[in-house]
Amino acid sequence: MFWQKDAETMPRAEIRALQLKKLQHTVKWGYDRVPYYHNIMEKAGVTPDQIQSLDDVRRLPFTTKADLRDNYPFGLFAVPKKEIVEIHASSGTTGKPIVGGYTRHDLDVWSDCVARVAVAAGAASDDISQIAFGYGLFTGAFGLHYALEKIGSMVVPISSGNSEKQIMLMKDFGTTLLVATPSYAVYLSELAKDMGVADQLQLRLGLFGSEVCTAEMRDQIEKNIGITVTDNYGLTELGGPGVSGECRYRNGLHINEDHFLAEIINPDTGEVLPEGETGELVITPLSKEAFPIFRYRTKDIAKITYEPCECGRTFARMNKVVGRTDDMLIIKGVNVFPSQIESVLIQSPHIGPHYQLILRKKNYMDNLEVKVELIDGSLLDQYGALEKVAGQIRAQLRTVLGLDCKVTLVEPRSIERSTGKAKRIVDLRNEPNA
Ligand code: DLL
């Protein structure tokens, strides 16, 4: 099923021609209206009329999160404030938030982009859609809300948290579609089982996004509540969800290419990489009125294929995002990605998908503790068996990371669950008594 079939199945040559036309427009729009873009383009010696092919996008300088922060809150807006009808922002846990603005037209394009993603995943007008993302400045809840309402489904805007009530309403309302972060969906699925109602729910589809959803998480949700889990991607800087999403074949996330031009670059050199290579995803939105951005460095690690998909969509697909370039931890001089640790953990049949990486400083040295939940708590009473499992994981981590770390196995359900994005890294290095 399609939401805007003509656009979603356009021949590749037409997509490219449309992208070029829109790129030329958006570059001129930003150059003429936003002093910041005018200045950086002047410094780079490039003018809008030099954009003659899609490859000419490479003449433009990148935009980074730091550039957005320097222009906080509205410095990159390209329209007068009276034309902005809505604002969203990132959580800003590491400083000032990133603020995005939308004109009425931007909201219309946004809800269509998210509606495409939802319909591609299998959403329909007869769905009862429970939105368990937090409403507020976060883009996720409103983005999915507008889209699911637009396709005609019955929207239940419950927001995140209040988990017992979520399950009660799911049962009473006959909710068929759940919107949440994958980690909150894991939690809700465990809770539904604990409350003994998992088999009374009518859920059939999950639209999950906003953080990495591992194969383990997906399996667990599907096993607990028997729904089809799909993944969708976006970020505040690019307007929120609706950049890309999985279709029912779940072999990559279709990028809404008529609205977003994607590149993959080598994060160290900035050089554009050939199709199929893994690197940092860089995106230029092509339809933004309020908040145009040139070549935004997402820091998300991905690769793109332009091969046709069985679903009939001609849009390129990015693989599931597995990590970010800034996820990397440096411990005792060793570069460690949480995804490497996770790849070791999922191999053990004794442990579940919930873990935390705790960093401490001891004698001026960084130490890593990997705290992970057992599937079967009774193992905690079998000291020998417990030691054996911990020892195996520790040995594998040493092989994969080249680093010795402490492995602590804990009771099932003892690691705090999140109602939004999971917090896997606990950095206590600046806390003297940790
Ligand atoms: O998370 C937007 C969104 C809301 C996307 C709802 C999908 C659904 P931010 O809070 O700005 O925006 O966070 C953006 O989250 O750069 C990625 O690192 C991560 N992220 C988003 N979607 C996915 C995903 C929203 N499907 C940051 N898989 C991005 C992995 C994701 N990571």
Tab-separated table of C-alpha atoms and ligand atoms in Angstrom:
chain	number	residue	atom	x	y	z
A	1	MET	CA	0.000	0.000	0.000
A	2	PHE	CA	1.100	3.525	-0.765
A	3	TRP	CA	0.187	6.940	0.587
A	4	GLN	CA	1.373	8.950	-2.437
A	5	LYS	CA	1.943	6.249	-5.024
A	6	ASP	CA	3.018	8.509	-7.906
A	7	ALA	CA	5.821	9.992	-5.868
A	8	GLU	CA	6.827	6.761	-4.159
A	9	THR	CA	7.171	4.790	-7.410
A	10	MET	CA	8.643	7.505	-9.655
A	11	PRO	CA	11.300	6.260	-12.119
A	12	ARG	CA	14.830	6.930	-10.828
A	13	ALA	CA	15.615	9.434	-13.588
A	14	GLU	CA	12.574	11.478	-12.617
A	15	ILE	CA	13.514	11.397	-8.947
A	16	ARG	CA	16.959	12.742	-9.777
A	17	ALA	CA	15.573	15.476	-12.027
A	18	LEU	CA	13.114	16.516	-9.326
A	19	GLN	CA	15.843	16.471	-6.672
A	20	LEU	CA	18.032	18.752	-8.777
A	21	LYS	CA	15.236	21.227	-9.351
A	22	LYS	CA	14.403	21.303	-5.656
A	23	LEU	CA	18.047	21.477	-4.610
A	24	GLN	CA	18.559	24.543	-6.792
A	25	HIS	CA	15.497	26.141	-5.253
A	26	THR	CA	16.400	25.340	-1.645
A	27	VAL	CA	20.002	26.542	-1.992
A	28	LYS	CA	18.811	29.845	-3.417
A	29	TRP	CA	16.125	30.056	-0.713
A	30	GLY	CA	18.705	29.647	2.068
A	31	TYR	CA	21.306	31.869	0.392
A	32	ASP	CA	18.877	34.735	-0.138
A	33	ARG	CA	17.109	34.550	3.201
A	34	VAL	CA	19.521	33.279	5.875
A	35	PRO	CA	22.623	35.435	6.470
A	36	TYR	CA	24.491	32.455	7.943
A	37	TYR	CA	24.186	30.412	4.724
A	38	HIS	CA	25.000	33.446	2.611
A	39	ASN	CA	28.215	33.965	4.534
A	40	ILE	CA	29.415	30.370	4.589
A	41	MET	CA	28.700	29.987	0.876
A	42	GLU	CA	30.566	33.177	0.137
A	43	LYS	CA	33.509	31.893	2.177
A	44	ALA	CA	33.423	28.621	0.233
A	45	GLY	CA	33.277	30.580	-3.015
A	46	VAL	CA	29.998	29.084	-4.179
A	47	THR	CA	26.831	30.748	-5.453
A	48	PRO	CA	23.396	29.190	-6.032
A	49	ASP	CA	23.740	29.305	-9.838
A	50	GLN	CA	26.735	26.940	-9.610
A	51	ILE	CA	24.420	24.100	-8.575
A	52	GLN	CA	23.993	22.561	-12.021
A	53	SER	CA	23.963	18.842	-11.139
A	54	LEU	CA	23.192	16.775	-8.060
A	55	ASP	CA	26.906	16.226	-7.534
A	56	ASP	CA	27.297	19.985	-7.193
A	57	VAL	CA	25.773	19.616	-3.725
A	58	ARG	CA	29.348	18.712	-2.760
A	59	ARG	CA	30.361	22.320	-3.338
A	60	LEU	CA	28.287	23.318	-0.314
A	61	PRO	CA	29.821	23.325	3.154
A	62	PHE	CA	28.419	20.875	5.712
A	63	THR	CA	26.148	22.019	8.536
A	64	THR	CA	26.764	20.512	11.975
A	65	LYS	CA	24.997	20.479	15.315
A	66	ALA	CA	27.489	23.083	16.540
A	67	ASP	CA	26.411	25.445	13.730
A	68	LEU	CA	22.785	25.031	14.807
A	69	ARG	CA	23.701	25.711	18.436
A	70	ASP	CA	25.628	28.847	17.426
A	71	ASN	CA	22.460	30.130	15.762
A	72	TYR	CA	20.141	29.161	18.639
A	73	PRO	CA	17.198	29.527	18.736
A	74	PHE	CA	15.870	30.984	15.458
A	75	GLY	CA	18.998	32.187	13.631
A	76	LEU	CA	18.629	29.787	10.684
A	77	PHE	CA	14.961	30.412	10.038
A	78	ALA	CA	14.254	31.577	6.502
A	79	VAL	CA	10.798	33.074	7.059
A	80	PRO	CA	9.483	35.779	9.408
A	81	LYS	CA	8.300	34.463	12.776
A	82	LYS	CA	4.689	35.212	11.942
A	83	GLU	CA	4.815	32.530	9.229
A	84	ILE	CA	5.971	29.862	11.688
A	85	VAL	CA	3.035	27.889	13.080
A	86	GLU	CA	4.829	25.293	15.209
A	87	ILE	CA	8.138	24.717	16.975
A	88	HIS	CA	9.806	21.495	18.048
A	89	ALA	CA	13.119	20.900	19.750
A	90	SER	CA	15.568	18.170	20.749
A	91	SER	CA	15.859	17.293	24.422
A	92	GLY	CA	19.106	19.261	24.681
A	93	THR	CA	20.595	17.053	27.392
A	94	THR	CA	24.087	18.103	26.339
A	95	GLY	CA	23.520	21.849	26.059
A	96	LYS	CA	21.069	24.136	24.310
A	97	PRO	CA	18.399	22.262	22.363
A	98	ILE	CA	18.128	22.221	18.578
A	99	VAL	CA	15.025	24.179	17.615
A	100	GLY	CA	13.099	23.479	14.426
A	101	GLY	CA	10.310	25.637	13.024
A	102	TYR	CA	7.523	24.739	10.586
A	103	THR	CA	5.348	26.836	8.291
A	104	ARG	CA	1.893	25.505	7.505
A	105	HIS	CA	3.291	24.084	4.264
A	106	ASP	CA	6.139	22.399	6.168
A	107	LEU	CA	3.587	20.719	8.460
A	108	ASP	CA	1.681	19.480	5.457
A	109	VAL	CA	4.783	17.980	3.814
A	110	TRP	CA	5.899	16.535	7.150
A	111	SER	CA	2.622	14.741	7.834
A	112	ASP	CA	2.653	13.321	4.281
A	113	CYS	CA	6.216	12.040	4.739
A	114	VAL	CA	5.333	10.330	8.015
A	115	ALA	CA	2.067	9.028	6.519
A	116	ARG	CA	4.075	7.390	3.709
A	117	VAL	CA	6.306	5.710	6.283
A	118	ALA	CA	3.301	4.546	8.324
A	119	VAL	CA	1.395	3.204	5.294
A	120	ALA	CA	4.534	1.515	3.904
A	121	ALA	CA	4.843	-0.311	7.240
A	122	GLY	CA	1.203	-1.424	6.996
A	123	ALA	CA	-0.844	1.251	8.816
A	124	ALA	CA	-4.408	1.768	7.550
A	125	SER	CA	-7.450	3.939	8.174
A	126	ASP	CA	-9.111	1.289	10.347
A	127	ASP	CA	-6.219	1.138	12.812
A	128	ILE	CA	-6.566	2.282	16.397
A	129	SER	CA	-3.207	3.955	16.953
A	130	GLN	CA	-1.821	4.419	20.450
A	131	ILE	CA	0.942	7.000	20.549
A	132	ALA	CA	3.258	6.235	23.448
A	133	PHE	CA	5.915	8.794	22.534
A	134	GLY	CA	6.135	11.791	24.866
A	135	TYR	CA	4.082	14.747	23.588
A	136	GLY	CA	5.791	18.112	23.867
A	137	LEU	CA	8.764	19.605	22.092
A	138	PHE	CA	9.883	16.137	20.917
A	139	THR	CA	9.032	15.668	17.228
A	140	GLY	CA	8.032	11.995	17.505
A	141	ALA	CA	4.561	12.189	19.042
A	142	PHE	CA	3.185	15.058	16.952
A	143	GLY	CA	4.809	13.744	13.765
A	144	LEU	CA	3.138	10.348	14.060
A	145	HIS	CA	-0.055	11.906	15.397
A	146	TYR	CA	-0.548	14.212	12.390
A	147	ALA	CA	0.273	11.397	9.968
A	148	LEU	CA	-1.940	8.723	11.492
A	149	GLU	CA	-4.792	11.182	11.797
A	150	LYS	CA	-4.273	12.162	8.143
A	151	ILE	CA	-4.585	8.559	6.968
A	152	GLY	CA	-7.820	8.336	8.954
A	153	SER	CA	-6.826	6.016	11.784
A	154	MET	CA	-8.238	6.561	15.285
A	155	VAL	CA	-5.459	8.258	17.241
A	156	VAL	CA	-5.079	7.668	20.995
A	157	PRO	CA	-2.654	10.406	22.177
A	158	ILE	CA	-1.780	8.825	25.523
A	159	SER	CA	1.872	10.030	25.525
A	160	SER	CA	4.650	8.078	27.274
A	161	GLY	CA	4.622	6.689	30.830
A	162	ASN	CA	1.701	5.527	32.934
A	163	SER	CA	2.437	2.052	31.659
A	164	GLU	CA	-0.287	0.018	33.421
A	165	LYS	CA	-2.862	2.416	32.043
A	166	GLN	CA	-1.336	2.079	28.568
A	167	ILE	CA	-1.927	-1.667	28.727
A	168	MET	CA	-5.439	-1.269	30.136
A	169	LEU	CA	-6.437	1.110	27.342
A	170	MET	CA	-4.796	-1.079	24.717
A	171	LYS	CA	-7.047	-3.880	25.872
A	172	ASP	CA	-10.234	-1.823	26.351
A	173	PHE	CA	-9.919	0.204	23.142
A	174	GLY	CA	-8.710	-2.710	21.036
A	175	THR	CA	-5.562	-0.825	20.010
A	176	THR	CA	-4.079	-2.310	16.831
A	177	LEU	CA	-1.068	-0.081	16.243
A	178	LEU	CA	1.544	1.035	18.759
A	179	VAL	CA	3.914	3.980	18.319
A	180	ALA	CA	6.851	4.044	20.768
A	181	THR	CA	10.603	3.843	21.098
A	182	PRO	CA	11.689	0.215	20.748
A	183	SER	CA	12.985	0.158	24.319
A	184	TYR	CA	9.656	1.393	25.683
A	185	ALA	CA	7.877	-1.151	23.492
A	186	VAL	CA	10.013	-3.938	25.013
A	187	TYR	CA	8.977	-2.731	28.449
A	188	LEU	CA	5.283	-2.490	27.572
A	189	SER	CA	5.384	-5.958	26.050
A	190	GLU	CA	6.935	-7.397	29.232
A	191	LEU	CA	4.352	-5.610	31.335
A	192	ALA	CA	1.457	-6.903	29.239
A	193	LYS	CA	2.765	-10.415	29.850
A	194	ASP	CA	3.167	-9.780	33.591
A	195	MET	CA	-0.381	-8.425	33.785
A	196	GLY	CA	-1.576	-11.610	32.081
A	197	VAL	CA	-3.277	-9.746	29.228
A	198	ALA	CA	-0.771	-10.201	26.394
A	199	ASP	CA	-3.058	-12.640	24.578
A	200	GLN	CA	-6.096	-10.377	24.949
A	201	LEU	CA	-4.522	-7.506	23.014
A	202	GLN	CA	-5.377	-6.846	19.391
A	203	LEU	CA	-2.099	-5.172	18.526
A	204	ARG	CA	-0.826	-6.076	15.070
A	205	LEU	CA	1.724	-3.417	14.115
A	206	GLY	CA	4.465	-1.410	15.819
A	207	LEU	CA	5.861	1.805	14.336
A	208	PHE	CA	9.037	2.200	16.323
A	209	GLY	CA	11.844	4.690	15.950
A	210	SER	CA	13.973	7.394	17.494
A	211	GLU	CA	16.678	4.987	18.674
A	212	VAL	CA	18.432	1.819	17.561
A	213	CYS	CA	16.163	-1.223	17.488
A	214	THR	CA	18.310	-4.338	17.614
A	215	ALA	CA	17.252	-7.719	16.259
A	216	GLU	CA	17.038	-8.890	19.863
A	217	MET	CA	14.592	-6.157	20.851
A	218	ARG	CA	12.496	-6.800	17.782
A	219	ASP	CA	12.340	-10.544	18.504
A	220	GLN	CA	11.423	-9.979	22.093
A	221	ILE	CA	8.559	-7.587	21.311
A	222	GLU	CA	7.254	-9.877	18.589
A	223	LYS	CA	7.452	-12.879	20.907
A	224	ASN	CA	5.764	-11.136	23.858
A	225	ILE	CA	2.838	-9.500	22.084
A	226	GLY	CA	2.849	-10.993	18.586
A	227	ILE	CA	3.060	-7.780	16.563
A	228	THR	CA	5.028	-6.899	13.455
A	229	VAL	CA	7.807	-4.502	14.435
A	230	THR	CA	8.867	-1.835	11.934
A	231	ASP	CA	11.544	0.815	12.139
A	232	ASN	CA	11.410	4.461	11.083
A	233	TYR	CA	14.023	7.183	11.223
A	234	GLY	CA	14.381	10.928	11.426
A	235	LEU	CA	15.816	13.726	13.518
A	236	THR	CA	14.746	17.081	14.925
A	237	GLU	CA	17.179	18.941	12.672
A	238	LEU	CA	15.449	17.517	9.581
A	239	GLY	CA	11.913	18.008	10.893
A	240	GLY	CA	11.585	14.807	12.978
A	241	PRO	CA	10.290	11.392	11.880
A	242	GLY	CA	9.429	10.903	8.205
A	243	VAL	CA	12.920	10.869	6.713
A	244	SER	CA	12.786	7.113	6.112
A	245	GLY	CA	10.971	3.956	7.159
A	246	GLU	CA	10.680	0.235	6.519
A	247	CYS	CA	8.085	-1.231	4.194
A	248	ARG	CA	6.557	-4.630	4.913
A	249	TYR	CA	9.626	-6.378	3.430
A	250	ARG	CA	11.755	-4.841	6.173
A	251	ASN	CA	14.947	-4.857	4.142
A	252	GLY	CA	16.025	-1.258	4.652
A	253	LEU	CA	14.338	2.067	5.298
A	254	HIS	CA	12.997	3.880	2.209
A	255	ILE	CA	14.208	7.480	2.171
A	256	ASN	CA	11.614	10.053	1.064
A	257	GLU	CA	13.964	11.159	-1.665
A	258	ASP	CA	11.717	13.770	-3.236
A	259	HIS	CA	12.077	15.677	0.055
A	260	PHE	CA	15.558	14.600	1.229
A	261	LEU	CA	18.839	14.287	-0.660
A	262	ALA	CA	21.088	11.724	1.038
A	263	GLU	CA	24.852	11.257	0.850
A	264	ILE	CA	27.220	8.960	2.728
A	265	ILE	CA	30.585	10.415	3.668
A	266	ASN	CA	33.773	9.305	5.311
A	267	PRO	CA	33.360	10.997	8.725
A	268	ASP	CA	37.089	11.652	9.047
A	269	THR	CA	37.748	13.224	5.649
A	270	GLY	CA	34.304	14.463	4.560
A	271	GLU	CA	34.777	12.679	1.221
A	272	VAL	CA	31.599	11.292	-0.402
A	273	LEU	CA	31.627	7.478	-0.501
A	274	PRO	CA	30.380	5.290	-3.378
A	275	GLU	CA	27.032	3.492	-3.201
A	276	GLY	CA	26.937	0.616	-0.740
A	277	GLU	CA	29.759	1.832	1.509
A	278	THR	CA	29.164	2.502	5.171
A	279	GLY	CA	29.810	5.959	6.572
A	280	GLU	CA	28.100	9.002	8.057
A	281	LEU	CA	24.693	9.918	6.689
A	282	VAL	CA	24.477	13.505	5.403
A	283	ILE	CA	21.109	14.917	4.415
A	284	THR	CA	19.908	18.040	2.627
A	285	PRO	CA	16.156	18.566	3.023
A	286	LEU	CA	14.668	19.711	-0.291
A	287	SER	CA	11.263	21.106	0.684
A	288	LYS	CA	11.813	23.179	3.817
A	289	GLU	CA	10.430	26.693	3.968
A	290	ALA	CA	11.046	27.653	7.605
A	291	PHE	CA	14.264	25.831	8.418
A	292	PRO	CA	16.403	24.934	5.401
A	293	ILE	CA	19.629	23.056	6.116
A	294	PHE	CA	22.474	22.311	3.741
A	295	ARG	CA	24.264	18.960	3.995
A	296	TYR	CA	23.454	18.180	7.606
A	297	ARG	CA	25.919	15.798	9.242
A	298	THR	CA	23.653	13.444	11.167
A	299	LYS	CA	26.517	11.505	12.827
A	300	ASP	CA	24.426	8.380	12.200
A	301	ILE	CA	26.284	5.488	10.620
A	302	ALA	CA	24.492	4.020	7.609
A	303	LYS	CA	24.806	2.815	4.043
A	304	ILE	CA	22.443	3.303	1.118
A	305	THR	CA	21.295	1.055	-1.713
A	306	TYR	CA	19.504	2.212	-4.861
A	307	GLU	CA	18.475	-1.351	-5.843
A	308	PRO	CA	14.729	-1.701	-6.480
A	309	CYS	CA	12.648	-3.092	-3.620
A	310	GLU	CA	10.014	-5.805	-3.990
A	311	CYS	CA	7.386	-3.421	-2.611
A	312	GLY	CA	7.533	-1.309	-5.782
A	313	ARG	CA	8.947	1.815	-4.162
A	314	THR	CA	11.775	3.324	-6.155
A	315	PHE	CA	13.192	5.365	-3.301
A	316	ALA	CA	16.671	4.414	-2.099
A	317	ARG	CA	16.937	2.458	1.115
A	318	MET	CA	19.258	3.045	4.046
A	319	ASN	CA	20.054	0.114	6.312
A	320	LYS	CA	18.958	0.236	9.936
A	321	VAL	CA	21.094	2.706	11.849
A	322	VAL	CA	23.358	0.732	14.162
A	323	GLY	CA	25.201	3.550	15.868
A	324	ARG	CA	26.511	7.082	15.750
A	325	THR	CA	29.981	8.394	15.080
A	326	ASP	CA	29.836	10.114	18.472
A	327	ASP	CA	28.734	6.944	20.310
A	328	MET	CA	32.351	5.968	20.476
A	329	LEU	CA	33.775	5.664	23.963
A	330	ILE	CA	37.495	5.919	24.567
A	331	ILE	CA	38.482	3.629	27.411
A	332	LYS	CA	42.140	3.238	28.329
A	333	GLY	CA	42.949	4.540	24.873
A	334	VAL	CA	40.812	1.905	23.142
A	335	ASN	CA	37.955	2.990	20.855
A	336	VAL	CA	34.770	1.183	21.827
A	337	PHE	CA	31.375	1.326	20.128
A	338	PRO	CA	28.381	0.167	22.224
A	339	SER	CA	27.226	-1.818	19.159
A	340	GLN	CA	30.390	-3.958	19.410
A	341	ILE	CA	29.526	-4.805	23.001
A	342	GLU	CA	25.957	-5.560	22.053
A	343	SER	CA	27.091	-7.905	19.281
A	344	VAL	CA	28.876	-9.981	21.947
A	345	LEU	CA	25.995	-9.878	24.417
A	346	ILE	CA	23.376	-11.101	21.950
A	347	GLN	CA	25.376	-14.257	21.337
A	348	SER	CA	24.840	-15.514	24.884
A	349	PRO	CA	21.642	-17.527	25.309
A	350	HIS	CA	21.544	-16.663	29.037
A	351	ILE	CA	21.106	-12.920	28.830
A	352	GLY	CA	18.338	-10.586	27.675
A	353	PRO	CA	18.437	-7.325	25.679
A	354	HIS	CA	18.738	-5.008	28.689
A	355	TYR	CA	22.184	-3.777	29.574
A	356	GLN	CA	24.096	-0.740	30.794
A	357	LEU	CA	27.651	0.353	30.229
A	358	ILE	CA	28.982	1.991	33.365
A	359	LEU	CA	32.155	4.044	33.153
A	360	ARG	CA	34.193	4.894	36.219
A	361	LYS	CA	37.583	6.354	36.889
A	362	LYS	CA	39.839	4.399	39.239
A	363	ASN	CA	43.417	5.489	39.948
A	364	TYR	CA	43.167	7.889	37.013
A	365	MET	CA	42.246	5.005	34.704
A	366	ASP	CA	38.926	4.537	32.939
A	367	ASN	CA	37.102	1.326	33.772
A	368	LEU	CA	34.127	-0.220	32.049
A	369	GLU	CA	31.505	-2.343	33.755
A	370	VAL	CA	29.017	-4.149	31.532
A	371	LYS	CA	25.886	-4.754	33.564
A	372	VAL	CA	23.451	-7.094	31.898
A	373	GLU	CA	20.205	-8.824	32.826
A	374	LEU	CA	19.910	-12.598	32.964
A	375	ILE	CA	16.925	-14.250	31.308
A	376	ASP	CA	16.647	-16.784	34.129
A	377	GLY	CA	17.165	-15.249	37.590
A	378	SER	CA	17.734	-18.645	39.233
A	379	LEU	CA	21.223	-18.655	37.744
A	380	LEU	CA	22.126	-16.103	40.419
A	381	ASP	CA	21.901	-18.908	43.018
A	382	GLN	CA	24.245	-21.158	41.077
A	383	TYR	CA	27.546	-19.528	41.727
A	384	GLY	CA	29.644	-21.778	39.498
A	385	ALA	CA	27.302	-21.488	36.513
A	386	LEU	CA	27.039	-17.733	36.986
A	387	GLU	CA	30.800	-17.300	37.036
A	388	LYS	CA	31.071	-19.399	33.925
A	389	VAL	CA	28.604	-17.256	31.941
A	390	ALA	CA	30.225	-14.000	33.132
A	391	GLY	CA	33.687	-15.392	32.325
A	392	GLN	CA	32.653	-16.364	28.797
A	393	ILE	CA	31.203	-12.931	28.078
A	394	ARG	CA	34.249	-11.218	29.512
A	395	ALA	CA	36.594	-13.335	27.376
A	396	GLN	CA	34.596	-12.569	24.231
A	397	LEU	CA	34.556	-8.860	25.021
A	398	ARG	CA	38.322	-8.985	25.477
A	399	THR	CA	38.701	-10.578	22.035
A	400	VAL	CA	36.340	-8.162	20.274
A	401	LEU	CA	37.325	-4.933	22.040
A	402	GLY	CA	40.890	-5.671	23.077
A	403	LEU	CA	39.890	-4.471	26.525
A	404	ASP	CA	39.305	-6.063	29.892
A	405	CYS	CA	36.035	-5.113	31.516
A	406	LYS	CA	33.953	-6.170	34.483
A	407	VAL	CA	30.810	-8.167	33.655
A	408	THR	CA	27.986	-8.072	36.197
A	409	LEU	CA	24.967	-10.306	35.673
A	410	VAL	CA	21.841	-9.063	37.394
A	411	GLU	CA	18.288	-10.222	37.997
A	412	PRO	CA	15.732	-10.068	35.185
A	413	ARG	CA	13.823	-6.722	35.189
A	414	SER	CA	16.323	-5.022	37.520
A	415	ILE	CA	17.766	-2.484	35.057
A	416	GLU	CA	15.622	0.620	34.954
A	417	ARG	CA	13.280	0.719	31.944
A	418	SER	CA	12.863	3.828	29.857
A	419	THR	CA	9.640	5.297	28.546
A	420	GLY	CA	11.588	7.161	25.844
A	421	LYS	CA	15.045	6.514	24.458
A	422	ALA	CA	16.989	3.969	26.541
A	423	LYS	CA	19.959	5.296	28.477
A	424	ARG	CA	22.592	2.615	28.048
A	425	ILE	CA	25.696	4.566	28.996
A	426	VAL	CA	26.165	5.696	32.566
A	427	ASP	CA	29.254	7.858	32.721
A	428	LEU	CA	30.439	8.281	36.313
A	429	ARG	CA	33.978	9.322	35.426
A	430	ASN	CA	33.536	12.756	36.926
A	431	GLU	CA	31.981	11.434	40.124
A	432	PRO	CA	34.786	10.834	42.630
A	433	ASN	CA	32.966	8.298	44.824
A	434	ALA	CA	31.355	6.208	42.120
B	1	DLL	O1	14.206	10.820	17.358
B	1	DLL	C1	12.955	11.782	15.537
B	1	DLL	C2	12.104	10.571	15.447
B	1	DLL	C3	10.996	10.466	16.234
B	1	DLL	C4	12.438	9.538	14.570
B	1	DLL	C5	10.195	9.344	16.151
B	1	DLL	C6	11.623	8.410	14.472
B	1	DLL	C7	10.502	8.329	15.269
B	1	DLL	P1	15.794	13.288	17.767
B	1	DLL	O2	15.263	13.189	19.137
B	1	DLL	O3	16.360	14.582	17.293
B	1	DLL	O4	14.704	12.936	16.700
B	1	DLL	O5	16.918	12.170	17.633
B	1	DLL	C8	17.550	11.926	16.410
B	1	DLL	O6	17.895	9.627	17.073
B	1	DLL	O7	20.203	11.195	14.840
B	1	DLL	C9	19.531	8.948	15.528
B	1	DLL	O8	20.780	8.899	16.190
B	1	DLL	C10	18.436	8.467	16.461
B	1	DLL	N1	17.389	7.774	15.702
B	1	DLL	C11	16.229	8.265	15.239
B	1	DLL	N2	15.520	7.292	14.621
B	1	DLL	C12	16.286	6.156	14.676
B	1	DLL	C13	16.135	4.830	14.218
B	1	DLL	C14	13.997	11.768	16.626
B	1	DLL	N3	15.053	4.410	13.584
B	1	DLL	C15	18.549	10.798	16.565
B	1	DLL	N4	17.157	3.960	14.445
B	1	DLL	C16	19.133	10.378	15.235
B	1	DLL	C17	18.275	4.355	15.082
B	1	DLL	C18	17.488	6.483	15.355
B	1	DLL	N5	18.461	5.580	15.553
